[in-house]
Coordinates of C-alpha atoms and ligand atoms in Angstrom, one line a residue:
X6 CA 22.2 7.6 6.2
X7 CA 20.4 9.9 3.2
X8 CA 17.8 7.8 1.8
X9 CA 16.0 8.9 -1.4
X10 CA 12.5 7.6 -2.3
X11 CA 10.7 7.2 -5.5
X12 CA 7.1 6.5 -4.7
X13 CA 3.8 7.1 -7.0
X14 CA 1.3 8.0 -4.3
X15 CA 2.4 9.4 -0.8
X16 CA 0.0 10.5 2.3
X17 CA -1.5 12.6 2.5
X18 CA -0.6 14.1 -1.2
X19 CA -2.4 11.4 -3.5
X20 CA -3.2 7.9 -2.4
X21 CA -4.9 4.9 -4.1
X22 CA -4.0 2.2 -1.5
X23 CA -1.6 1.1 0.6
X24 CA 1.6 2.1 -0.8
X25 CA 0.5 6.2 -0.5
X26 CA 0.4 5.0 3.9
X27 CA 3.7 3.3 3.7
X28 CA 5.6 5.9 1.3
X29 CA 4.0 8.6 3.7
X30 CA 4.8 6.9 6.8
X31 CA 7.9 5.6 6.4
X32 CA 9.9 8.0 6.0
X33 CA 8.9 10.1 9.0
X34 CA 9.7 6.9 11.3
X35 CA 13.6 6.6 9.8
X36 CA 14.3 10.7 10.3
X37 CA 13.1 9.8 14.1
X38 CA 16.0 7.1 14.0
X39 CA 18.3 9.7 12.4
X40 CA 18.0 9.0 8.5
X41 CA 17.7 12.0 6.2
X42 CA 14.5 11.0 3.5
X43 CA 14.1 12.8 0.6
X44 CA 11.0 11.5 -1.2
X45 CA 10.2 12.1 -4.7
X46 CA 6.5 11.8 -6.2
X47 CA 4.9 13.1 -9.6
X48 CA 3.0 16.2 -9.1
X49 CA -0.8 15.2 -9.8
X50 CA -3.9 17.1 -10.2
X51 CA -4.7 15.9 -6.8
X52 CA -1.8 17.2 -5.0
X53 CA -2.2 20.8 -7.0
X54 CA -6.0 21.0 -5.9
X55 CA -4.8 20.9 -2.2
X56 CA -2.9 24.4 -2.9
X57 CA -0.1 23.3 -0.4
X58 CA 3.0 25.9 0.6
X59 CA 5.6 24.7 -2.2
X60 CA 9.2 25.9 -3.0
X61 CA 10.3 25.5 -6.6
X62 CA 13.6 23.9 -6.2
X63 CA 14.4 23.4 -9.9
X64 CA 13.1 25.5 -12.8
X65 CA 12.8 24.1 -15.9
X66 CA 15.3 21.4 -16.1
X67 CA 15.1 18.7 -18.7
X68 CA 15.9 15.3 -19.6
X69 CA 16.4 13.7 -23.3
X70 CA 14.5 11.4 -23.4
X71 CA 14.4 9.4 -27.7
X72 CA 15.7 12.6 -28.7
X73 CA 13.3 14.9 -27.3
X74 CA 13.8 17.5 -24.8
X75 CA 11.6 16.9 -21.8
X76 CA 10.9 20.1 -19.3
X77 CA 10.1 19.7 -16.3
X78 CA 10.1 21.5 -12.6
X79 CA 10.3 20.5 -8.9
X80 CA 8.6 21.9 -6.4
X81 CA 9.3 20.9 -2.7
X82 CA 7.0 20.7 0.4
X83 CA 8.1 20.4 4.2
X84 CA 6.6 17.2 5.9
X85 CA 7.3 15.7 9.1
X86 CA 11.0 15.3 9.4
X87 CA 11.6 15.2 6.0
X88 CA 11.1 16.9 2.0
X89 CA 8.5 15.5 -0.7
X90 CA 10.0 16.9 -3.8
X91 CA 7.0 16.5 -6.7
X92 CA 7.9 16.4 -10.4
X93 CA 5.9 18.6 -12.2
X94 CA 5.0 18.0 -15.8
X95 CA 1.7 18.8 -16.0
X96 CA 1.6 17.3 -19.9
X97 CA 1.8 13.6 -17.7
X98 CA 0.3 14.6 -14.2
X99 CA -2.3 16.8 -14.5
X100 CA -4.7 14.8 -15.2
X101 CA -7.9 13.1 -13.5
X102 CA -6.5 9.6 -11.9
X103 CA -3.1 8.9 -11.0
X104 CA -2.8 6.0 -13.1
X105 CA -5.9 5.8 -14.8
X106 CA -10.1 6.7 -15.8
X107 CA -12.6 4.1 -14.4
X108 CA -12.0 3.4 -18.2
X109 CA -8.8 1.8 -17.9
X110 CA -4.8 2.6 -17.2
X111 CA -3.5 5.8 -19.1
X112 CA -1.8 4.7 -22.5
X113 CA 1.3 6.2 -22.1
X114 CA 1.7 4.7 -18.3
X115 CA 5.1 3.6 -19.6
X116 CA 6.5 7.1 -20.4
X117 CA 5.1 8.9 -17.9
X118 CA 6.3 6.9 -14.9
X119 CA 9.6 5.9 -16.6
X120 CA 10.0 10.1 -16.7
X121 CA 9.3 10.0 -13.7
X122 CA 12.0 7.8 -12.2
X123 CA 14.2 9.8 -14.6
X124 CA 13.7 13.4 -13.5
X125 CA 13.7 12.4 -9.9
X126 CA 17.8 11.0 -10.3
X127 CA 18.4 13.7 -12.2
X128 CA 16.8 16.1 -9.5
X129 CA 19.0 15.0 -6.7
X130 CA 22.2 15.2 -8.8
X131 CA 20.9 18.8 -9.7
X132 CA 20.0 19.5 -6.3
X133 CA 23.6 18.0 -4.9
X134 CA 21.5 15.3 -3.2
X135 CA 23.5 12.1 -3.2
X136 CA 22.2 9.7 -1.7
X137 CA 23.5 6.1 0.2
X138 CA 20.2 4.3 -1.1
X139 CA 17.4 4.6 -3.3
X140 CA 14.6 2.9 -2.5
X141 CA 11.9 2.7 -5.1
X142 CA 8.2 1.1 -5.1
X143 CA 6.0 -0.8 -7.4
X144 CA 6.8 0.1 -10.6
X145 CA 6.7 3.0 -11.4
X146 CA 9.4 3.4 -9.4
X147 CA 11.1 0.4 -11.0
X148 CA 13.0 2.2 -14.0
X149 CA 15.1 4.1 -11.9
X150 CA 17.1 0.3 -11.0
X151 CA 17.5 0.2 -14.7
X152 CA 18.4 3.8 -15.5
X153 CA 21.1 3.0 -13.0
X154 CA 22.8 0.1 -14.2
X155 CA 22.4 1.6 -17.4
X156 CA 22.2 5.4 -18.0
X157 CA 24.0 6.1 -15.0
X158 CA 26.6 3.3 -14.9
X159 CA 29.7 5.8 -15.1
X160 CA 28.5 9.0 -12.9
X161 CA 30.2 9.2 -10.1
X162 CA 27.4 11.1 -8.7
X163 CA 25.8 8.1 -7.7
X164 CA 29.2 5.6 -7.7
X165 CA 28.4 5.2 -3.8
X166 CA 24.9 4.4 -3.8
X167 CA 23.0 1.1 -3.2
X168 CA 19.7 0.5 -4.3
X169 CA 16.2 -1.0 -2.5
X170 CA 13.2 -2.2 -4.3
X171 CA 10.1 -3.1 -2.7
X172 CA 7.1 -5.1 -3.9
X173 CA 3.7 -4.0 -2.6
X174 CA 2.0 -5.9 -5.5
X175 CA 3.5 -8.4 -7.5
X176 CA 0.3 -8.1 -9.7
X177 CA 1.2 -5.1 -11.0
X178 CA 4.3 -5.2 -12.8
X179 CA 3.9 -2.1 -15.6
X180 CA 3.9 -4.5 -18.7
X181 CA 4.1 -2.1 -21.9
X182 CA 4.8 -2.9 -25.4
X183 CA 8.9 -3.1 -27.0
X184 CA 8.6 0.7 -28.1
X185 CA 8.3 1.8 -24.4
X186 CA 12.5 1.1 -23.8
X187 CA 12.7 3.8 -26.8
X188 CA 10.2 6.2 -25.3
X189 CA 11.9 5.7 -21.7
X190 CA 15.4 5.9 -23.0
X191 CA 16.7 3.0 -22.4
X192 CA 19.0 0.6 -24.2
X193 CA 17.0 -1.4 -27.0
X194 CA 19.5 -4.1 -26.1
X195 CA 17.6 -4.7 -22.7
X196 CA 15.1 -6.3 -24.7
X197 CA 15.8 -9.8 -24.0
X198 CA 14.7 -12.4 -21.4
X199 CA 18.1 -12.2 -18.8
X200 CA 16.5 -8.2 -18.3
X201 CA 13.7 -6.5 -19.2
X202 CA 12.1 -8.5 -21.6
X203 CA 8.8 -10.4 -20.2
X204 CA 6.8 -12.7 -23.1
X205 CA 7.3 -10.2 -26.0
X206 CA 6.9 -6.6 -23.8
X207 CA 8.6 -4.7 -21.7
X208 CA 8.4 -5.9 -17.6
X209 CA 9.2 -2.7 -15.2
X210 CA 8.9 -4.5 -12.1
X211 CA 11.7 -6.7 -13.6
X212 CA 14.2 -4.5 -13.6
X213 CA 14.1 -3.5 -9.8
X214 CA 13.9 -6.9 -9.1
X215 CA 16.7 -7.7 -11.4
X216 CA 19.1 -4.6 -10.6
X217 CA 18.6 -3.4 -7.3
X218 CA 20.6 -3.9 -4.6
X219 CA 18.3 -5.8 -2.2
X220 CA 14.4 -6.4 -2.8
X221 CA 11.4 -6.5 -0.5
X222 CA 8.8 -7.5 0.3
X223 CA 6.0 -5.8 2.8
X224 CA 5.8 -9.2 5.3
X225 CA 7.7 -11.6 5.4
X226 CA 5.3 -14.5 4.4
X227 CA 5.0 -12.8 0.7
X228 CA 8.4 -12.8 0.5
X229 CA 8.4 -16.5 0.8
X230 CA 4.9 -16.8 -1.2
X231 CA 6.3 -15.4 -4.2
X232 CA 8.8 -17.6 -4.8
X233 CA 6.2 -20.3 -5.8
X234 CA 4.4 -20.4 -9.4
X235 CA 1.0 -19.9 -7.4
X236 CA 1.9 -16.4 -6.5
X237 CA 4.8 -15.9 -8.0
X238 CA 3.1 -13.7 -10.8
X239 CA 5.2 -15.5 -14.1
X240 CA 8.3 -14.0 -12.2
X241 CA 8.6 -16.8 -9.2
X242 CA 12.0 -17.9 -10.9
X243 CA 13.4 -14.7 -11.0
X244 CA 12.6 -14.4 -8.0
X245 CA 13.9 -17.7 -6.7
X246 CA 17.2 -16.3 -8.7
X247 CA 17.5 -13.6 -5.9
X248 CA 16.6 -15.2 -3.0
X249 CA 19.8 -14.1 -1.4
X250 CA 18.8 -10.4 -1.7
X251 CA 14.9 -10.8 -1.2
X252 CA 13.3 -10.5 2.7
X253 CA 10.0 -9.4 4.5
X254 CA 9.4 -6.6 6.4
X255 CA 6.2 -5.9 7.7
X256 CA 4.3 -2.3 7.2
X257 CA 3.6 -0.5 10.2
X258 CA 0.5 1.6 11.3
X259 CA 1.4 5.5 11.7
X260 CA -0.4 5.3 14.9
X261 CA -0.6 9.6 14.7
X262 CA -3.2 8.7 11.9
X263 CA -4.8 5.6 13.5
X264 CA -5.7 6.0 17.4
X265 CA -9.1 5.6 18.3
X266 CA -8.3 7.7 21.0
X267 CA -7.4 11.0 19.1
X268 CA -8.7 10.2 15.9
X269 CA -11.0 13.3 15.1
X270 CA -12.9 11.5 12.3
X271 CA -14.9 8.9 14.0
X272 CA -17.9 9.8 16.3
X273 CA -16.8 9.3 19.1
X274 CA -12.9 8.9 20.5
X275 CA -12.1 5.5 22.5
X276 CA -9.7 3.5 24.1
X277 CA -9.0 -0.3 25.6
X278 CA -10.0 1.5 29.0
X279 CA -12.8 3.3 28.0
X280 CA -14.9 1.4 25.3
X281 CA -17.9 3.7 25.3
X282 CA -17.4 5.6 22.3
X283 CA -16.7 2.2 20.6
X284 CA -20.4 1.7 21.2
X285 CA -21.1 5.4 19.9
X286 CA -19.5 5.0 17.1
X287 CA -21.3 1.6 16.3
X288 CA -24.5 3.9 16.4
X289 CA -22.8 6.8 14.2
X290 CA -21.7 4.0 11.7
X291 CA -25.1 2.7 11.6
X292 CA -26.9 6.3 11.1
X293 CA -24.4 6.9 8.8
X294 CA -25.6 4.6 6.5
X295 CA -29.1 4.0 7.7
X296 CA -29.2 0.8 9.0
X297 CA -31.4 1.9 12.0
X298 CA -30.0 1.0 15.2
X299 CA -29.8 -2.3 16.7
X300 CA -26.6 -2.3 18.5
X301 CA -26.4 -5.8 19.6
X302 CA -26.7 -7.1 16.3
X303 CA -22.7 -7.6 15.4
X304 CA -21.5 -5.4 12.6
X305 CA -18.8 -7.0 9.9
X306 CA -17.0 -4.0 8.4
X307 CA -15.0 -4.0 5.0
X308 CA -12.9 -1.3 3.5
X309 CA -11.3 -2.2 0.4
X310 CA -10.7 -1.9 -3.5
X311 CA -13.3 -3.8 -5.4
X312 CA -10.6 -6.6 -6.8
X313 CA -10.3 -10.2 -7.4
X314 CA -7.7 -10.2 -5.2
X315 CA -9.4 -8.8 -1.6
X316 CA -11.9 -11.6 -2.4
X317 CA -15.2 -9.3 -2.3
X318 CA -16.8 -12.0 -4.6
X319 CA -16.2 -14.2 -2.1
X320 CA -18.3 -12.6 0.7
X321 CA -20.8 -12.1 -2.4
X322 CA -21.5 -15.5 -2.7
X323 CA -21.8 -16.1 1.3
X324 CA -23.7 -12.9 1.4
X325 CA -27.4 -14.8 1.6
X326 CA -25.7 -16.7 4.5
X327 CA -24.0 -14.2 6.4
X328 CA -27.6 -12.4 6.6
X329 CA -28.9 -15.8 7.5
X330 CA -26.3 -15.2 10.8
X331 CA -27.7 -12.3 11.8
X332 CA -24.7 -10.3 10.9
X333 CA -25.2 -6.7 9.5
X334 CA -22.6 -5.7 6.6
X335 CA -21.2 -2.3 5.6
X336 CA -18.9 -2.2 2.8
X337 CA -16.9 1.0 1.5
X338 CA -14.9 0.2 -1.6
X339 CA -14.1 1.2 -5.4
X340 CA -13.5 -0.6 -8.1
X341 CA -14.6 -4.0 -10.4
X342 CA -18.0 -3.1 -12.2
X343 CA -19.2 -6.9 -12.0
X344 CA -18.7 -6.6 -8.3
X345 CA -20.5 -3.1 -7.8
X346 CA -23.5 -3.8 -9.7
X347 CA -23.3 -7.4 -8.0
X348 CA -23.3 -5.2 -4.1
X349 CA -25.9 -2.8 -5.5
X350 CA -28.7 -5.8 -6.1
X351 CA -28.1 -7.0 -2.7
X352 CA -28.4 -3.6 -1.2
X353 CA -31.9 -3.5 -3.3
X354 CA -32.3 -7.0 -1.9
X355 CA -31.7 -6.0 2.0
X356 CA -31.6 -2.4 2.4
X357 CA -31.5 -2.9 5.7
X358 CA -29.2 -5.3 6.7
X359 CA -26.8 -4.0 3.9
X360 CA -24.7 -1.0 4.1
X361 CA -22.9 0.0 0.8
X362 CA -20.9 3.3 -0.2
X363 CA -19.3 2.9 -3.8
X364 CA -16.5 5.7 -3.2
X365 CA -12.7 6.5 -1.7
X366 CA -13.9 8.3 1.7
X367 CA -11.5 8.5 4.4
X368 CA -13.9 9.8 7.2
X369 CA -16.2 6.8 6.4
X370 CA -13.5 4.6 6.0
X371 CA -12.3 5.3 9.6
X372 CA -16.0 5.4 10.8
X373 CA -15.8 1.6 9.4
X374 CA -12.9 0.7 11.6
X375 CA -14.3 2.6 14.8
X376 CA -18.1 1.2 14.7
X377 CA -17.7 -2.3 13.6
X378 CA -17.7 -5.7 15.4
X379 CA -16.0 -7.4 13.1
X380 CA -13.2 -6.7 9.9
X381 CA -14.2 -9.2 6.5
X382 CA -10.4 -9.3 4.8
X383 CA -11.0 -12.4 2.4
X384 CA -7.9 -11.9 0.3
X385 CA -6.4 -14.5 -2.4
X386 CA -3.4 -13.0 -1.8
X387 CA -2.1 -10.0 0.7
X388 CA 1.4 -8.6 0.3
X389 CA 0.7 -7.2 3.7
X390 CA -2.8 -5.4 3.9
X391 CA -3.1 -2.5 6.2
X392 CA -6.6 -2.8 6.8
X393 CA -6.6 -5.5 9.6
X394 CA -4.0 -3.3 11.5
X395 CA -6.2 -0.4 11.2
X396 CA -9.5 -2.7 12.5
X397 CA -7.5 -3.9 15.4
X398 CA -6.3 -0.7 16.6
X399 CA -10.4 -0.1 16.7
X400 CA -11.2 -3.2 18.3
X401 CA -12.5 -4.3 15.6
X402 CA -11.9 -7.9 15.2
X403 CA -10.3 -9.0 11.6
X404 CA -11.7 -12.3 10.0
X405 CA -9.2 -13.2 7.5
X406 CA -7.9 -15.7 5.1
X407 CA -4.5 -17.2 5.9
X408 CA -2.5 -15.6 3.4
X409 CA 0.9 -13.0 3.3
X410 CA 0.7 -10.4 5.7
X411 CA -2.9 -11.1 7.1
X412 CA -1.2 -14.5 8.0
X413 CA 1.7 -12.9 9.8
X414 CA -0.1 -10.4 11.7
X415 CA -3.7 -12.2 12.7
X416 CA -3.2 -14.8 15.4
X417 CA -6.6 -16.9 15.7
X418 CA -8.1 -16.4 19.0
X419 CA -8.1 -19.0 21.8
X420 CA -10.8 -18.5 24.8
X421 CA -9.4 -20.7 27.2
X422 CA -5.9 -19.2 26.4
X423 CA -7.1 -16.0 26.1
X424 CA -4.7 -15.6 23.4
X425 CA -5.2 -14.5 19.7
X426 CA -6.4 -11.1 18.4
X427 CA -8.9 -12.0 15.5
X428 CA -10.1 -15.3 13.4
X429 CA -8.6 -16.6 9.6
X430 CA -9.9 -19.5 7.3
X431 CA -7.4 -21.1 4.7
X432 CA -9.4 -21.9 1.5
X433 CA -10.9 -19.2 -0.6
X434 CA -14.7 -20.4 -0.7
X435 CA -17.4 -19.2 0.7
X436 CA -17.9 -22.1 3.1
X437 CA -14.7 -21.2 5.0
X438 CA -15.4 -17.5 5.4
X439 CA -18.6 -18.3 7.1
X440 CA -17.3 -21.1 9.2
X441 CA -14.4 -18.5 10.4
X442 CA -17.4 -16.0 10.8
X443 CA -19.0 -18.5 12.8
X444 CA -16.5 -19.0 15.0
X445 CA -16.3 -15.7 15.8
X446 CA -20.2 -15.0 16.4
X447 CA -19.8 -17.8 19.1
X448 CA -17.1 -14.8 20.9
X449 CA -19.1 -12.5 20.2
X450 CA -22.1 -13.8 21.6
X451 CA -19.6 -14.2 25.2
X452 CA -19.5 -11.1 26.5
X453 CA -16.7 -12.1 28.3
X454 CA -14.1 -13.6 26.1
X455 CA -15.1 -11.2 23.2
X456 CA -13.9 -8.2 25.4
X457 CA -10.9 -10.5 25.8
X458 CA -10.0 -10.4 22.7
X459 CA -11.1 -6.7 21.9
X460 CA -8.6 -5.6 24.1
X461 CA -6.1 -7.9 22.5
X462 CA -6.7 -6.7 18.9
X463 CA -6.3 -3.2 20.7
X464 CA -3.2 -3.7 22.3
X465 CA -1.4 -5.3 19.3
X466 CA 1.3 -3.1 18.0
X467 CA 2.0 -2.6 14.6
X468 CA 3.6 0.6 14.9
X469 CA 6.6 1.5 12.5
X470 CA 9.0 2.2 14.3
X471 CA 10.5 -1.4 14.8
X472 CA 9.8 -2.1 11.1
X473 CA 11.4 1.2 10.1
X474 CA 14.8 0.1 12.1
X475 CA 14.2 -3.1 9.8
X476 CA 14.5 -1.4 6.6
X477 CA 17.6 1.3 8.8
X478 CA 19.4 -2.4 9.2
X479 CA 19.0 -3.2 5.8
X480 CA 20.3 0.4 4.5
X481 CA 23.6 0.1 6.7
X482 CA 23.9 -3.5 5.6
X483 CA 23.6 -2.9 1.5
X484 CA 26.2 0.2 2.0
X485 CA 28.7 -1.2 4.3
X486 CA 28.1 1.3 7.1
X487 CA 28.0 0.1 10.8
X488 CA 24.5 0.0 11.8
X489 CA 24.1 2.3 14.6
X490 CA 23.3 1.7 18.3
X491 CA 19.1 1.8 18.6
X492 CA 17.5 1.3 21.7
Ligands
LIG516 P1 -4.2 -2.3 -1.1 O1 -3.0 -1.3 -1.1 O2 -3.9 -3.6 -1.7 O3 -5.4 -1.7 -1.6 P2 -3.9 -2.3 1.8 O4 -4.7 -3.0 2.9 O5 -2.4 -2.3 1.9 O6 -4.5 -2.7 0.5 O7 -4.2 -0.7 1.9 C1 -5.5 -0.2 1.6 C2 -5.5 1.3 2.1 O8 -6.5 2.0 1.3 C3 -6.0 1.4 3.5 O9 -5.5 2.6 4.1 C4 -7.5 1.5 3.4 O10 -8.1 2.2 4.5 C5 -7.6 2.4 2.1 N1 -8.8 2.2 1.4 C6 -9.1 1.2 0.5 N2 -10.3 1.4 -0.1 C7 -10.8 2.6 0.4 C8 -11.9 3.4 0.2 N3 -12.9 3.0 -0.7 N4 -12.0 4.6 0.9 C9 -11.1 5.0 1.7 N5 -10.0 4.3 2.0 C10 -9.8 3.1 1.3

C-alpha cells in the first residue's frame, strides 16, 4: 500500500497544533504495518533553521500556474520508517509563521497552499511515485482533491489512485475570494455552488470534501457532530450529502514522544508503579513558574491555543471561583489578544495562585502534563483534542466538556465502580466547569479513589497503532485491495 501525504505542519518539522502530531505520527505507525508513506510538506523558515541532513530530489522543476512559470525544488529528509519530501519555494515559505503574523493570515494563503498541493502531485509523478491513496489534511491540503478531478482527470499516472481527506477542523476551511481559482489554476467553471463555490468565495475544504474518495474525521463523535447545522460549519448538508463516505477515527498518542517514564523533558521520569516523580515534577512545575510550593494544594493544568473554541473564556469567567476552591492554575497557551490581556490581569490579580506563560513551549508544555493534578479542556467543540490523552498518560486527570473526541475518549469516573479515567460537564458555562471541578476535588481529596483513578487515566491506551490499522482498513477498502492479515 504506498500512501502519499499532503500535510501543512508535520513533527517535529513545524507544528501549530494537533495536526503537525498526527501528520508526524501517523505515518511511522502504517510503515510498522507495512505501508510505504511518503509525506509531502512546504519547506518553512522553521524547518530551514533546524539545518536538518536533506537530499534535493528535484531541481528546479515548475508548474504553470495562470500562465506563470512557478520554480520550485524538493528536498527530502529520512524519518522513522518513512520520507518527508518539503517543497521549497522560499518566495511562499520562508517566511515568519506558517500561515500567518499575530497580525493576521498571510494574503496570498490561497496561492501558496493551493502551490503547494500542486507541486507535491507533480513531485511524485516526477519522482515515479504513484501512489494507491492520497490522503490530504485541512485545507491546505484540500486542492490537491480538486486538481485531481480536474487537472489530472486524464493522467494515467494517477488513473489507479483513490483519495482520503481528513478534517481536523471544520472551522477552518481556506475561504478566499473568486480570483484565487485563477491564481491556483483551476477551472473558473468550478465557481458555482455543486463545487467550490461557498457564499460568493472560493471554499478549499469543499473540494476534499466534495472529491475525495472517502472523508474523515479524527473521532468518530465529530464525524457524527458535523452533520448538524450546530457544528456543521455552513457545510452540514454537504456533509450529510456524503455520509456514505464520511467516518471517525480517533488520533492516537505516539507514546515514543509521550511516556512519563522516558520522557527527558519533565523533571522527573514516572510510572503507574512508581508515582514519585509525579510528585517531583508537581514541585518542578510549581518552581517553574513560581508558585511556591504547596504540594497538596491540587494543580489544574491547561495547554492550549487561546481560541473561542478550547473555551479559555470559559475558565476566565469561573476563574474567581476556581481560586475560591483552592485550586492552583497554570496555563501555557498562544493566541486571542482579548483572552491574553484578560489572563495577564488575573495573574496581576493572584500572582500566586496563577501560573501563566503566553508562548508555544514544548518542555513546559510537557512539564504541564507531568506536574499537574488535574487537565481544564473546556472546549465548544473538539474534533478530537490530543491534549487529554497526553494528561492521562501523566496521570493527570482531564476535566472536560462532553463534546467530539473529548467525549469519546474521557469516561467520567465512578468510585464505587472504580471505573472512569477523568470527569466532563455538558453545557459550556461557567457553572458546569466548576461543578465537574467539584466533583473531582471531592476524588482528589480521597486519597484512595484518586489513586484509583490516576492509575486508570495512566493505563488508558490511546496509542496509534490500532487507529493507524483503522485508516490501513480504509486504504485497502477505497482501492479494492484485500486488507491484509493484522494481528
Ligand atoms: P488543536 O490542534 O485544536 O490546537 P489538539 O488538542 O489536537 O488541539 O492539539 C494541540 C497540540 O498542540 C498538542 O500537542 C499540545 O500539546 C500542543 N500545544 C498547544 N498549545 C501549545 C503551547 N502553547 N505550547 C506547546 N504546545 C502546545
Amino acid at each position: 500500500m504506498k500512501v502519499a501525504f499532503l500535510a501543512s505542519e508535520v513533527i517535529p518539522y513545524a507544528k501549530t497544533g494537533g495536526l503537525a502530531d498526527v501528520a508526524g505520527a501517523l505515518p511511522k505507525f502504517l510503515a510498522r504495518l507495512g505501508a510505504e508513506v511518503r509525506v509531502f510538506m512546504p519547506f518553512y523558515r522553521e524547518v530551514k533553521a533546524k539545518n536538518l541532513t536533506l537530499r534535493t530530489v528535484i531541481n528546479h522543476a515548475a508548474v504553470d500556474l495562470a500562465g506563470e512559470r512557478r520554480d520550485y525544488s524538493v528536498v527530502e529528509h529520512k524519518a522513522d520508517g518513512f520520507s518527508v519530501y518539503m517543497i521549497v519555494r522560499d518566495e511562499y515559505y520562508d517566511r515568519d509563521g506558517l500561515y500567518g503574523t499575530p497580525a493576521g493570515d498571510y494574503p496570498d494563503n490561497g496561492e501558496r497552499f493551493a502551490f503547494f498541493a500542486r507541486a507535491a502531485l507533480d513531485s511524485m509523478k516526477i519522482l515515479g511515485f504513484s501512489p494507491d491513496v492520497i490522503h490530504g489534511h485541512d485545507w491546505q491540503a484540500a486542492s490537491a482533491f480538486s486538481y485531481l478531478k480536474f487537472v489530472y482527470a486524464d493522467d494515467l499516472f494517477f488513473k489507479d489512485t483513490r483519495s482520503v481527506f481528513t478534517i481536523h477542523n471544520l472551522a477552518y476551511q481556506g475561504v478566499f475570494k473568486k480570483e484565487v481559482l485563477a491564481a491556483a489554476g483551476l477551472p473558473e467553471s468550478l465557481f458555482n455552488m455543486n463545487d467550490l463555490e461557498f457564499f460568493g468565495k472560493v471554499n478549499y475544504m469543499k473540494g476534499g470534501i466534495l472529491y475525495a474518495t472517502a472523508v474523515t474525521t479524527v473521532s468518530p463523535r465529530y464525524s457524527r457532530e458535523i452533520q448538524t447545522p450546530e457544528f456543521g460549519c455552513g457545510l452540514d448538508g454537504l456533509l450529510r450529502s456524503r455520509a456514505h463516505a464520511l467516518s471517525g477515527i480517533l488520533n492516537g498518542v505516539d507514546y515514543a514522544d509521550w511516556d512519563p517514564a522516558t520522557d527527558r523533558l519533565i523533571p522527573a521520569r514516572f510510572s503507574p508503579a512508581d508515582l514519585a516523580g509525579k510528585a517531583a515534577s508537581k514541585s518542578g512545575l510549581l518552581d517553574m513558574f513560581s508558585l511556591g510550593n504547596s504540594p497538596d494544594a491540587p494543580v489544574a493544568g491547561m495547554v492550549t491555543r487561546l481560541a473561542g473554541q478550547k473555551g479559555v473564556d470559559i475558565v476566565c469567567d469561573a476563574l474567581d471561583e476556581i481560586f475560591k476552591l483552592g485550586v492552583t492554575v497554570v496555563i501555557l497557551g498562544t493566541g486571542d489578544q482579548k483572552i491574553q490581556d484578560f489572563l495577564k490581569d488575573a495573574k496581576r490579580k493572584y500572582p500566586s495562585r496563577l501560573g501563566l506563560m503566553i508562548a508555544f513551549d514544548e518542555k513546559v508544555a510537557h512539564t504541564i502534563y507531568a506536574g499537574s493534578d488535574l487537565f481544564l479542556i473546556p472546549s465548544r467543540y473538539e474534533p478530537c483534542g490530543l491534549t487529554q490523552m497526553y494528561a492521562l498518560k501523566y496521570g493527570t486527570v482531564p476535566v472536560v466538556r462532553a463534546t467530539g473526541g473529548l467525549d469519546d475518549t474521557i469516561h467520567e469516573f465512578d468510585a464505587s465502580r472504580r471505573s472512569g479515567n477523568g470527569f466532563k460537564f455538558a453545557a459550556a458555562t461557567p457553572a458546569a466547569l466548576l461543578a465537574s471541578l467539584g466533583t473531582a476535588l471531592d476524588a482528589y481529596a480521597r486519597k484512595d479513589s484518586w489513586s484509583i483513578l490516576v492509575r486508570n487515566a495512566m493505563t488508558s491506551d490511546f496509542s496509534w497503532t490500532r487507529s493507524a490499522g483503522e485508516y490501513l482498513t480504509l486504504y485497502h477498502k477505497i482501492t479494492d485491495q484485500p486488507s491484509p492479515k493484522r494481528p
